[in-house]
Coordinates of C-alpha atoms and ligand atoms in Angstrom, one line a residue:
Chain A
X1 CA -4.9 -57.1 -64.9
X2 CA -3.5 -57.9 -61.5
X3 CA -0.1 -56.5 -62.4
X4 CA -1.7 -53.2 -63.4
X5 CA -3.4 -52.7 -60.1
X6 CA -0.2 -53.4 -58.2
X7 CA 1.6 -50.9 -60.4
X8 CA -0.9 -48.2 -59.8
X9 CA -0.9 -48.8 -56.1
X10 CA 2.8 -48.4 -56.1
X11 CA 2.5 -45.1 -58.0
X12 CA -0.1 -43.9 -55.6
X13 CA 2.1 -44.7 -52.7
X14 CA 5.0 -42.8 -54.2
X15 CA 2.9 -39.8 -55.0
X16 CA 1.2 -39.5 -51.7
X17 CA 4.5 -39.4 -49.8
X18 CA 6.1 -36.7 -51.8
X19 CA 3.5 -34.4 -53.1
X20 CA 1.0 -33.7 -50.3
X21 CA 1.0 -30.0 -49.7
X22 CA -0.5 -30.3 -46.2
X23 CA 2.3 -32.6 -45.3
X24 CA 5.0 -30.1 -46.3
X25 CA 3.3 -27.2 -44.6
X26 CA 3.0 -29.1 -41.4
X27 CA 6.6 -30.1 -41.5
X28 CA 7.7 -26.5 -42.1
X29 CA 5.6 -25.3 -39.2
X30 CA 6.9 -27.7 -36.6
X31 CA 10.5 -27.3 -37.8
X32 CA 10.0 -23.5 -37.4
X33 CA 8.9 -24.0 -33.8
X34 CA 11.9 -26.2 -33.1
X35 CA 14.2 -23.7 -34.7
X36 CA 12.8 -20.8 -32.6
X37 CA 13.4 -22.6 -29.4
X38 CA 16.9 -23.6 -30.4
X39 CA 17.8 -20.1 -31.4
X40 CA 16.3 -18.6 -28.2
X41 CA 18.3 -21.0 -26.1
X42 CA 21.5 -20.5 -28.0
X43 CA 21.3 -16.7 -27.9
X44 CA 20.6 -16.7 -24.1
X45 CA 23.5 -19.0 -23.5
X46 CA 25.7 -17.0 -25.7
X47 CA 24.7 -13.7 -24.2
X48 CA 25.2 -15.0 -20.7
X49 CA 28.6 -16.4 -21.6
X50 CA 29.8 -13.1 -23.1
X51 CA 28.4 -11.0 -20.3
X52 CA 29.6 -13.4 -17.6
X53 CA 33.1 -13.5 -18.9
X54 CA 33.5 -9.8 -19.2
X55 CA 34.4 -9.3 -15.5
X56 CA 37.4 -11.5 -16.2
X57 CA 38.3 -10.4 -19.7
X58 CA 37.5 -6.7 -19.6
X59 CA 37.7 -5.9 -15.9
X60 CA 40.7 -8.2 -15.3
X61 CA 39.3 -10.1 -12.3
X62 CA 41.0 -13.3 -11.4
X63 CA 38.5 -16.1 -12.1
X64 CA 40.1 -18.3 -9.5
X65 CA 39.8 -15.6 -6.9
X66 CA 36.1 -15.1 -8.0
X67 CA 35.4 -18.8 -7.5
X68 CA 37.4 -19.5 -4.4
X69 CA 37.8 -16.4 -2.4
X70 CA 35.3 -15.7 0.4
X71 CA 36.0 -12.0 0.5
X72 CA 33.1 -10.1 -1.1
X73 CA 33.8 -6.4 -0.7
X74 CA 32.8 -4.4 -3.8
X75 CA 32.5 -1.1 -2.1
X76 CA 35.8 -0.8 -0.3
X77 CA 38.7 1.2 -1.7
X78 CA 40.4 -2.0 -2.7
X79 CA 37.3 -3.9 -4.0
X80 CA 37.3 -7.7 -3.6
X81 CA 35.1 -10.0 -5.5
X82 CA 35.1 -13.5 -4.0
X83 CA 31.8 -15.2 -4.7
X84 CA 32.5 -18.4 -2.8
X85 CA 30.1 -17.7 0.1
X86 CA 27.2 -17.4 -2.4
X87 CA 28.2 -20.4 -4.4
X88 CA 28.4 -22.5 -1.3
X89 CA 25.2 -20.9 0.0
X90 CA 23.4 -21.9 -3.1
X91 CA 24.8 -25.5 -3.0
X92 CA 24.0 -25.8 0.7
X93 CA 20.4 -24.8 0.5
X94 CA 19.9 -27.0 -2.6
X95 CA 21.5 -30.1 -1.0
X96 CA 19.8 -29.6 2.4
X97 CA 16.4 -29.0 0.9
X98 CA 16.8 -32.1 -1.2
X99 CA 17.8 -34.0 1.9
X100 CA 14.4 -33.0 3.5
X101 CA 12.2 -33.0 0.4
X102 CA 13.6 -36.2 -1.2
X103 CA 12.6 -38.7 1.5
X104 CA 9.4 -36.9 2.2
X105 CA 8.4 -36.7 -1.4
X106 CA 9.3 -40.3 -2.2
X107 CA 7.5 -41.4 1.0
X108 CA 4.4 -39.5 -0.1
X109 CA 4.6 -41.0 -3.6
X110 CA 4.8 -44.6 -2.2
X111 CA 1.8 -43.9 0.1
X112 CA -0.2 -42.7 -2.9
X113 CA 0.8 -45.5 -5.3
X114 CA 1.2 -48.5 -2.9
X115 CA -0.6 -47.9 0.3
X116 CA -3.8 -45.9 -0.3
X117 CA -4.6 -45.0 -3.8
X118 CA -7.9 -43.5 -2.9
X119 CA -6.6 -41.2 -0.1
X120 CA -3.8 -40.3 -2.5
X121 CA -6.1 -39.3 -5.3
X122 CA -8.7 -37.6 -3.1
X123 CA -6.5 -35.8 -0.6
X124 CA -2.8 -35.8 -1.4
X125 CA -3.0 -35.1 -5.1
X126 CA -5.1 -31.9 -4.7
X127 CA -2.9 -30.7 -1.8
X128 CA 0.2 -31.1 -4.0
X129 CA -1.4 -29.3 -6.9
X130 CA -2.3 -26.5 -4.5
X131 CA 1.3 -26.3 -3.3
X132 CA 2.5 -26.0 -7.0
X133 CA 0.1 -23.1 -7.6
X134 CA 1.3 -20.9 -4.7
X135 CA 3.6 -18.2 -6.0
X136 CA 7.2 -18.0 -4.6
X137 CA 6.5 -14.6 -3.0
X138 CA 3.8 -16.1 -0.9
X139 CA 6.1 -18.8 0.3
X140 CA 8.6 -16.2 1.1
X141 CA 6.0 -14.1 2.9
X142 CA 4.8 -17.0 5.0
X143 CA 8.4 -17.9 5.8
X144 CA 9.1 -14.4 6.8
X145 CA 6.0 -14.1 9.0
X146 CA 5.9 -17.5 10.6
X147 CA 9.2 -19.3 10.2
X148 CA 11.7 -16.5 10.9
X149 CA 10.2 -15.6 14.3
X150 CA 9.8 -19.2 15.1
X151 CA 13.5 -19.9 14.5
X152 CA 14.5 -16.8 16.3
X153 CA 12.5 -17.8 19.4
X154 CA 13.3 -21.5 19.3
X155 CA 17.1 -21.5 18.7
X156 CA 19.3 -19.4 20.9
X157 CA 22.0 -19.7 18.1
X158 CA 19.9 -17.6 15.8
X159 CA 19.8 -13.9 16.7
X160 CA 17.5 -12.8 13.9
X161 CA 15.7 -15.9 12.7
X162 CA 17.1 -15.3 9.2
X163 CA 19.3 -18.3 8.5
X164 CA 20.4 -21.1 6.2
X165 CA 18.0 -23.3 8.0
X166 CA 15.0 -21.0 7.4
X167 CA 15.8 -20.8 3.7
X168 CA 16.2 -24.6 3.5
X169 CA 12.8 -25.2 5.1
X170 CA 11.0 -22.8 2.8
X171 CA 12.8 -24.3 -0.2
X172 CA 11.9 -27.9 0.9
X173 CA 8.3 -27.1 1.0
X174 CA 8.5 -25.4 -2.4
X175 CA 10.2 -28.4 -4.1
X176 CA 8.2 -31.0 -2.4
X177 CA 5.5 -31.0 -5.1
X178 CA 8.1 -31.5 -7.8
X179 CA 9.7 -34.4 -6.1
X180 CA 6.4 -36.0 -5.1
X181 CA 4.8 -35.7 -8.5
X182 CA 7.7 -37.1 -10.4
X183 CA 8.3 -39.8 -7.9
X184 CA 4.6 -40.8 -8.1
X185 CA 4.9 -41.0 -11.8
X186 CA 7.9 -43.2 -11.4
X187 CA 6.2 -45.6 -9.0
X188 CA 2.9 -45.8 -10.8
X189 CA 4.7 -46.5 -14.1
X190 CA 6.2 -49.7 -12.7
X191 CA 4.4 -52.7 -14.2
X192 CA 1.9 -54.4 -12.0
X193 CA 3.6 -57.7 -12.8
X194 CA 6.5 -56.8 -10.5
X195 CA 4.1 -56.4 -7.6
X196 CA 2.3 -59.6 -8.4
X197 CA 5.6 -61.5 -8.9
X198 CA 6.9 -60.5 -5.5
X199 CA 3.6 -61.0 -3.6
X200 CA 3.2 -64.4 -5.3
X201 CA 6.5 -65.5 -3.8
X202 CA 5.2 -64.8 -0.4
X203 CA 6.6 -61.3 0.1
X204 CA 4.7 -58.8 2.2
X205 CA 3.7 -55.5 0.8
X206 CA 6.5 -53.7 2.6
X207 CA 9.1 -56.2 1.4
X208 CA 7.8 -55.7 -2.1
X209 CA 8.1 -52.0 -1.8
X210 CA 11.5 -52.1 -0.3
X211 CA 13.2 -54.8 -2.2
X212 CA 11.5 -54.7 -5.6
X213 CA 9.7 -51.5 -6.3
X214 CA 12.1 -48.9 -4.9
X215 CA 15.2 -50.5 -6.5
X216 CA 13.3 -50.8 -9.8
X217 CA 12.3 -47.1 -9.8
X218 CA 15.6 -45.8 -8.3
X219 CA 16.9 -44.0 -11.3
X220 CA 13.6 -42.2 -11.8
X221 CA 13.3 -41.4 -8.1
X222 CA 16.8 -39.9 -8.2
X223 CA 15.7 -37.9 -11.2
X224 CA 12.8 -36.6 -9.1
X225 CA 15.2 -35.4 -6.5
X226 CA 17.6 -33.8 -9.0
X227 CA 14.8 -32.0 -10.7
X228 CA 13.7 -30.7 -7.2
X229 CA 17.3 -29.6 -6.6
X230 CA 17.4 -27.8 -9.9
X231 CA 14.3 -25.9 -8.9
X232 CA 15.7 -25.1 -5.4
X233 CA 19.0 -23.9 -7.0
X234 CA 17.2 -21.4 -9.2
X235 CA 14.8 -20.1 -6.7
X236 CA 15.6 -16.5 -5.7
X237 CA 12.6 -14.6 -4.3
X238 CA 11.4 -16.7 -1.4
X239 CA 15.0 -17.6 -0.3
X240 CA 16.0 -13.9 -0.4
X241 CA 13.2 -13.0 1.9
X242 CA 14.3 -15.4 4.7
X243 CA 17.9 -16.2 4.4
X244 CA 19.4 -12.9 5.7
X245 CA 21.7 -12.1 2.7
X246 CA 25.0 -11.6 4.4
X247 CA 28.3 -11.9 2.6
X248 CA 30.1 -14.0 5.1
X249 CA 30.5 -17.8 5.0
X250 CA 27.9 -19.3 7.3
X251 CA 29.4 -21.2 10.2
X252 CA 26.3 -23.2 11.1
X253 CA 22.8 -23.8 9.9
X254 CA 21.5 -21.0 12.1
X255 CA 23.8 -18.4 10.6
X256 CA 22.3 -16.0 8.0
X257 CA 23.7 -16.6 4.5
X258 CA 23.2 -15.7 0.9
X259 CA 22.9 -17.5 -2.5
X260 CA 23.9 -16.6 -6.0
X261 CA 20.3 -15.9 -7.0
X262 CA 19.6 -13.7 -3.9
X263 CA 22.7 -11.7 -4.5
X264 CA 21.8 -11.1 -8.2
X265 CA 18.2 -10.0 -7.4
X266 CA 19.3 -7.8 -4.5
X267 CA 22.1 -6.0 -6.4
X268 CA 21.0 -5.8 -9.9
X269 CA 19.0 -2.6 -9.3
X270 CA 21.9 -0.8 -7.6
X271 CA 24.7 -1.5 -10.2
X272 CA 25.2 0.3 -13.5
X273 CA 25.3 -1.7 -16.7
X274 CA 28.8 -2.3 -17.7
X275 CA 30.4 -1.6 -14.3
X276 CA 32.5 -4.2 -12.6
X277 CA 29.9 -4.8 -10.0
X278 CA 27.3 -5.4 -12.6
X279 CA 29.6 -7.7 -14.6
X280 CA 30.3 -9.8 -11.6
X281 CA 26.5 -10.4 -11.2
X282 CA 26.5 -11.7 -14.8
X283 CA 29.4 -14.0 -13.9
X284 CA 27.2 -15.4 -11.1
X285 CA 24.5 -15.9 -13.6
X286 CA 26.9 -17.8 -15.8
X287 CA 27.8 -20.0 -12.8
X288 CA 24.1 -20.7 -12.3
X289 CA 23.7 -21.7 -15.9
X290 CA 26.7 -24.0 -15.7
X291 CA 25.5 -25.8 -12.6
X292 CA 22.0 -26.1 -14.0
X293 CA 23.6 -27.7 -17.0
X294 CA 25.4 -30.2 -14.7
X295 CA 22.0 -31.0 -13.2
X296 CA 20.6 -31.7 -16.7
X297 CA 23.6 -34.0 -17.4
X298 CA 22.9 -35.9 -14.2
X299 CA 19.3 -36.3 -15.1
X300 CA 20.2 -37.6 -18.6
X301 CA 22.6 -40.0 -17.1
X302 CA 20.0 -41.3 -14.7
X303 CA 17.3 -41.7 -17.4
X304 CA 19.7 -43.7 -19.4
X305 CA 20.0 -46.1 -16.5
X306 CA 16.3 -46.6 -16.2
X307 CA 15.7 -50.3 -15.7
X308 CA 12.1 -50.7 -16.9
Chain B
X1 CA -2.6 -101.0 -12.7
X2 CA -2.4 -97.4 -13.6
X3 CA -5.8 -96.7 -12.1
X4 CA -4.5 -98.0 -8.8
X5 CA -1.5 -95.7 -8.9
X6 CA -3.7 -92.7 -9.5
X7 CA -6.0 -93.6 -6.6
X8 CA -3.1 -93.9 -4.2
X9 CA -2.2 -90.3 -4.6
X10 CA -3.2 -87.9 -1.8
X11 CA -5.5 -85.0 -2.4
X12 CA -3.7 -81.7 -1.9
X13 CA -6.3 -79.2 -3.1
X14 CA -10.0 -79.8 -2.4
X15 CA -12.3 -77.1 -3.7
X16 CA -15.9 -77.4 -2.4
X17 CA -18.8 -75.2 -3.6
X18 CA -16.6 -72.3 -4.4
X19 CA -18.5 -69.2 -5.5
X20 CA -16.8 -65.9 -6.3
X21 CA -18.2 -62.4 -7.1
X22 CA -16.6 -59.3 -8.5
X23 CA -19.1 -56.8 -7.0
X24 CA -22.3 -58.2 -8.4
X25 CA -20.8 -60.2 -11.2
X26 CA -20.9 -63.9 -10.3
X27 CA -17.6 -65.1 -11.9
X28 CA -17.3 -68.6 -10.3
X29 CA -20.3 -70.8 -9.7
X30 CA -20.3 -73.8 -7.4
X31 CA -16.9 -75.0 -8.3
X32 CA -16.0 -78.5 -7.0
X33 CA -12.6 -79.8 -7.9
X34 CA -10.2 -82.1 -6.2
X35 CA -6.5 -82.2 -7.1
X36 CA -4.0 -84.8 -6.2
X37 CA -0.4 -84.5 -5.3
X38 CA 2.1 -84.6 -8.2
X39 CA -0.5 -84.4 -10.8
X40 CA -0.7 -81.9 -13.7
X41 CA -4.2 -80.4 -14.0
X42 CA -5.0 -78.4 -17.1
X43 CA -7.7 -75.8 -17.0
X44 CA -9.3 -75.0 -20.4
X45 CA -12.2 -73.0 -21.5
X46 CA -13.1 -70.0 -23.7
X47 CA -11.9 -66.5 -22.9
X48 CA -13.6 -64.9 -19.9
X49 CA -14.9 -68.2 -18.4
X50 CA -13.1 -67.6 -15.1
X51 CA -9.9 -69.7 -15.5
X52 CA -7.5 -66.9 -14.3
X53 CA -10.0 -66.0 -11.6
X54 CA -10.0 -69.6 -10.4
X55 CA -6.3 -70.2 -10.4
X56 CA -5.8 -66.9 -8.5
X57 CA -8.1 -68.1 -5.7
X58 CA -5.7 -71.0 -5.0
X59 CA -3.0 -68.7 -3.7
X60 CA -5.4 -65.9 -2.7
X61 CA -3.8 -63.5 -5.2
X62 CA -7.4 -62.7 -6.0
X63 CA -7.6 -60.8 -2.8
X64 CA -5.5 -58.0 -4.4
X65 CA -8.8 -57.0 -6.0
X66 CA -10.9 -55.3 -3.3
X67 CA -14.3 -56.0 -4.9
X68 CA -13.9 -59.8 -4.7
X69 CA -16.2 -61.8 -2.4
X70 CA -16.0 -65.5 -2.0
X71 CA -17.9 -68.4 -0.4
X72 CA -17.3 -72.1 -0.1
X73 CA -14.1 -73.9 0.7
X74 CA -10.7 -74.2 -0.8
X75 CA -8.9 -76.8 1.3
X76 CA -5.2 -76.8 0.9
X77 CA -3.7 -79.8 2.7
X78 CA -6.8 -80.0 4.7
X79 CA -7.3 -76.4 5.9
X80 CA -9.7 -74.0 4.3
X81 CA -7.8 -71.0 3.1
X82 CA -10.7 -68.7 2.5
X83 CA -11.9 -68.9 6.1
X84 CA -10.4 -67.0 9.0
X85 CA -7.0 -65.5 9.0
X86 CA -4.6 -67.3 6.6
X87 CA -0.9 -66.7 6.7
X88 CA -0.4 -65.5 3.1
X89 CA 3.3 -65.6 3.4
X90 CA 3.3 -69.3 4.2
X91 CA 0.5 -70.1 1.7
X92 CA 2.4 -68.5 -1.2
X93 CA 5.6 -70.1 -0.2
X94 CA 3.9 -73.4 -0.6
X95 CA 1.8 -72.5 -3.6
X96 CA 3.9 -70.7 -6.2
X97 CA 2.6 -68.9 -9.3
X98 CA 3.9 -68.3 -12.8
X99 CA 2.3 -65.6 -14.9
X100 CA 1.4 -65.2 -18.5
X101 CA 4.5 -63.2 -19.3
X102 CA 7.8 -63.7 -17.5
X103 CA 8.1 -61.0 -14.9
X104 CA 11.7 -61.0 -13.6
X105 CA 12.6 -58.2 -11.3
X106 CA 15.1 -55.7 -12.8
X107 CA 17.9 -57.1 -10.7
X108 CA 20.6 -59.6 -11.3
X109 CA 19.8 -63.2 -12.3
X110 CA 21.2 -64.4 -8.9
X111 CA 19.1 -61.9 -6.9
X112 CA 16.0 -62.9 -8.8
X113 CA 16.3 -66.5 -7.8
X114 CA 17.5 -65.7 -4.3
X115 CA 14.6 -63.3 -3.7
X116 CA 12.2 -65.9 -2.4
X117 CA 14.6 -67.7 -0.1
X118 CA 15.9 -64.3 1.3
X119 CA 12.4 -63.0 2.2
X120 CA 11.8 -66.3 3.9
X121 CA 14.8 -65.8 6.1
X122 CA 17.7 -67.6 4.4
X123 CA 20.8 -65.4 4.7
X124 CA 23.7 -67.9 4.5
X125 CA 25.5 -67.1 1.3
X126 CA 26.6 -70.7 0.7
X127 CA 23.0 -72.0 1.1
X128 CA 21.8 -69.3 -1.3
X129 CA 24.4 -70.3 -3.9
X130 CA 23.2 -73.9 -3.7
X131 CA 19.6 -72.9 -4.0
X132 CA 20.3 -70.7 -7.0
X133 CA 22.3 -73.3 -8.8
X134 CA 19.9 -76.2 -8.2
X135 CA 16.8 -74.0 -9.2
X136 CA 18.5 -72.9 -12.4
X137 CA 19.5 -76.5 -13.1
X138 CA 16.0 -77.7 -12.6
X139 CA 14.8 -75.4 -15.3
X140 CA 17.7 -76.2 -17.6
X141 CA 18.9 -72.6 -17.5
X142 CA 22.1 -73.1 -15.5
X143 CA 24.4 -73.7 -18.5
X144 CA 23.0 -70.7 -20.3
X145 CA 23.5 -68.2 -17.5
X146 CA 26.1 -69.6 -15.1
X147 CA 28.7 -67.2 -16.4
X148 CA 26.5 -64.1 -16.0
X149 CA 24.6 -64.6 -12.7
X150 CA 25.4 -61.0 -11.8
X151 CA 24.0 -59.4 -15.0
X152 CA 20.5 -58.2 -15.2
X153 CA 17.7 -60.7 -15.7
X154 CA 16.0 -58.1 -18.1
X155 CA 18.7 -59.0 -20.7
X156 CA 17.4 -62.6 -21.1
X157 CA 15.2 -63.7 -23.9
X158 CA 11.4 -64.1 -23.4
X159 CA 11.7 -67.9 -23.0
X160 CA 14.7 -67.6 -20.7
X161 CA 12.9 -65.0 -18.6
X162 CA 9.9 -67.4 -18.2
X163 CA 12.2 -70.3 -17.2
X164 CA 14.0 -67.9 -14.8
X165 CA 10.6 -67.1 -13.2
X166 CA 9.9 -70.8 -12.8
X167 CA 13.3 -71.2 -11.2
X168 CA 12.5 -68.3 -8.9
X169 CA 9.3 -70.0 -7.8
X170 CA 11.1 -73.4 -7.4
X171 CA 13.6 -71.6 -5.1
X172 CA 11.0 -71.2 -2.4
X173 CA 10.5 -75.0 -2.4
X174 CA 6.8 -74.9 -3.2
X175 CA 4.5 -78.0 -3.3
X176 CA 2.1 -76.6 -5.9
X177 CA 2.9 -74.5 -8.9
X178 CA 0.1 -72.5 -10.5
X179 CA 0.7 -71.4 -14.1
X180 CA -1.6 -69.0 -16.0
X181 CA -1.0 -69.4 -19.7
X182 CA 2.8 -69.6 -19.1
X183 CA 3.6 -70.1 -22.8
X184 CA 1.2 -67.8 -24.5
X185 CA 3.8 -65.1 -25.0
X186 CA 6.5 -67.5 -26.2
X187 CA 7.7 -68.8 -29.6
X188 CA 7.2 -72.5 -30.4
X189 CA 10.6 -73.6 -29.4
X190 CA 10.6 -71.9 -26.0
X191 CA 7.0 -73.3 -25.5
X192 CA 8.3 -76.8 -26.1
X193 CA 11.1 -76.3 -23.6
X194 CA 8.6 -75.1 -20.9
X195 CA 6.4 -78.1 -21.7
X196 CA 9.3 -80.5 -21.3
X197 CA 10.1 -78.8 -18.1
X198 CA 6.6 -79.2 -16.8
X199 CA 6.7 -82.9 -17.6
X200 CA 9.9 -83.2 -15.6
X201 CA 8.7 -81.0 -12.7
X202 CA 5.6 -83.1 -12.2
X203 CA 7.6 -85.8 -10.4
X204 CA 8.2 -83.4 -7.6
X205 CA 5.4 -80.8 -7.8
X206 CA 1.7 -80.5 -8.2
X207 CA 1.0 -78.3 -11.2
X208 CA -2.1 -76.5 -12.3
X209 CA -1.9 -74.9 -15.7
X210 CA -4.3 -72.7 -17.5
X211 CA -4.0 -73.0 -21.3
X212 CA -5.7 -72.0 -24.5
X213 CA -3.7 -74.6 -26.4
X214 CA -5.6 -77.9 -26.6
X215 CA -2.6 -79.9 -27.8
X216 CA -0.6 -78.5 -24.8
X217 CA -3.3 -79.6 -22.4
X218 CA -3.5 -83.1 -24.0
X219 CA 0.3 -83.4 -24.1
X220 CA 1.2 -82.5 -20.5
X221 CA -1.7 -82.9 -18.2
X222 CA -3.1 -85.9 -16.2
X223 CA -6.5 -84.3 -15.6
X224 CA -8.4 -81.6 -17.4
X225 CA -11.1 -79.3 -16.2
X226 CA -13.3 -77.5 -18.7
X227 CA -14.7 -74.2 -17.6
X228 CA -17.6 -72.4 -19.2
X229 CA -19.2 -69.2 -17.9
X230 CA -17.8 -69.6 -14.4
X231 CA -18.8 -73.3 -14.1
X232 CA -16.9 -76.5 -14.3
X233 CA -18.6 -78.4 -17.1
X234 CA -16.4 -81.4 -16.9
X235 CA -13.4 -82.6 -14.9
X236 CA -11.8 -85.9 -15.7
X237 CA -8.7 -87.8 -16.8
X238 CA -7.2 -85.8 -19.7
X239 CA -7.4 -88.8 -22.2
X240 CA -11.1 -89.2 -21.4
X241 CA -11.8 -85.5 -21.9
X242 CA -10.1 -85.4 -25.2
X243 CA -11.2 -88.8 -26.5
X244 CA -14.6 -89.4 -25.0
X245 CA -16.1 -86.3 -23.3
X246 CA -19.4 -86.8 -21.6
X247 CA -20.7 -83.3 -22.1
X248 CA -21.7 -82.0 -25.5
X249 CA -20.3 -78.6 -24.7
X250 CA -16.8 -80.0 -23.9
X251 CA -16.8 -81.8 -27.2
X252 CA -17.8 -78.7 -29.1
X253 CA -15.0 -76.7 -27.4
X254 CA -12.2 -79.2 -27.8
X255 CA -13.1 -79.8 -31.4
X256 CA -13.0 -76.1 -32.0
X257 CA -16.6 -75.5 -32.7
X258 CA -16.7 -72.5 -30.3
X259 CA -14.4 -70.5 -28.1
Ligands
ATP1 N1 -11.0 -57.3 -11.6 C1 -12.2 -57.7 -12.2 N2 -13.3 -57.0 -11.9 C2 -14.5 -57.4 -12.5 N3 -14.7 -58.4 -13.3 C3 -13.6 -59.1 -13.6 C4 -12.3 -58.8 -13.0 N4 -11.4 -59.7 -13.5 C5 -12.1 -60.6 -14.3 N5 -13.4 -60.2 -14.4 C6 -14.5 -60.9 -15.1 O1 -14.6 -62.2 -14.7 C7 -14.7 -63.1 -15.8 C8 -13.6 -64.2 -15.7 O2 -12.4 -63.5 -16.0 P1 -11.0 -64.3 -16.1 O3 -9.9 -63.4 -16.2 O4 -11.0 -65.3 -15.0 O5 -11.2 -65.1 -17.4 P2 -10.2 -66.1 -18.2 O6 -10.9 -67.4 -18.3 O7 -8.9 -66.2 -17.5 O8 -10.1 -65.5 -19.6 P3 -8.8 -65.4 -20.6 O9 -8.8 -66.8 -21.2 O10 -9.2 -64.4 -21.5 O11 -7.6 -65.1 -19.8 C9 -14.7 -62.3 -17.0 O12 -16.1 -62.1 -17.4 C10 -14.1 -61.0 -16.6 O13 -14.7 -59.9 -17.3
MG2 MG1 -6.9 -65.5 -18.0

């Protein structure tokens, strides 16, 4: 008697795992979603790779010159395509804005999680959500209207107000919510037992933050900064409105400059598909993709090093 | 003879008419307990009776909860810690705490132990080395970890982590060690090790331990306090509590009739 029931239970178990039609349908559905995303990503990457390499393969540009020459002169009789000023411009605004938004965002996150949770929830959180909701063009517009004249009038080194510094400040504000949100998640996901353990040993709150919590959350805090950098690196519109868009290497923070993204958005309407000029823009797009990929690698490396 | 020895001990904690509220909830009611130096006091009682709440008042960790209000006295070495401005840093240096689950910092084993001494101002590398070594030896962890002091404490087993946390507390040279169910997350062998450790530590430290394990209380403690619904029902020598309790409710609890 008992043996029979176990047998039938076994049979039931086997049947339910293999012959449930809903199960199979669900599996197909989600696999399809996954497949679509993979195909979309692969085709974009492939397309960008093919288009981006054409200026070197079809038009015969020297890739080294493209990467390392600072002469960008597509319209002269002997056209030159050196994208270095834009590559450096992109990297400069990205690093500089991370330098500003990183400490600010992490400081904000620590205030919200460790110092005053209630002010954090009631005031800072909504402010940050608001900052996320503002479209890039509005940031650019405010930068153009407020920041550009301010820089022009404050620093004698800046003739126009359009500068690397202006772009950096606008970008810092734009990536601040990203950095703050992820840093806040990182801090608040630390187990309370760490705080208790440190306080119970006689540490003050600040010692606890500095010597236990920040080191414990460090990989995640770095991820917050890198994600902010990825956002800054890809931003085009707002930067384009305030950075000045010149093709020379900037000599100082107050000089106007340009980035890969601003050059692409500015020029794509004026070049014909398939021309050298158009192809070099694709090459810049490819560089953007490759550097974003490097950001992702860094983030993966950091998450693997998470301690808690 | 033994009776005389017990009486010679100095009182270190003297709790007088302690009441505690979480908002309106009266969690501790008129607690009166006196604990002597170098004694192990076990705190037993059913879940929710206020054991953790009580033990957290003794190093004022309870003040992390903003809704808490207290009245009465907790005299630590003669001064009332719930009145006026208390130096929490110094209080917690003298009254250490071990938690239910080992909570090492995600740092090296060495840095974990050196954390307390460092925040209390010891910078000398040689001194720190000595403290780390002696603390780890005191918890019988030295031989297991001496070759990997610089690797992360997170890689240790649960029992090793708990012993590391005890060593970390010992490193600040406390007089009292509070333990809130220190073995409830451990396997029987690690539990046994911690119990042996407590029996050794009691020659040097005053220990207060919350436990749900009656055998544990009977094995390692000198005195036992039985809590029920925020009150101390009975507080006496452990052998008396377990062999001849005066209150019917104590008897019911230790014989497993409720709780
Ligand atoms: N932060 C808090 N806010 C409000 N009430 C609380 C809080 N912490 C504990 N309490 C209440 O106080 C009472 C005592 O809790 P406590 O944690 O001290 O019990 P315990 O004896 O340690 O129980 P256990 O054996 O389950 O650990 C419980 O009724 C609990 O619900
Ligand atoms: Mg408890």
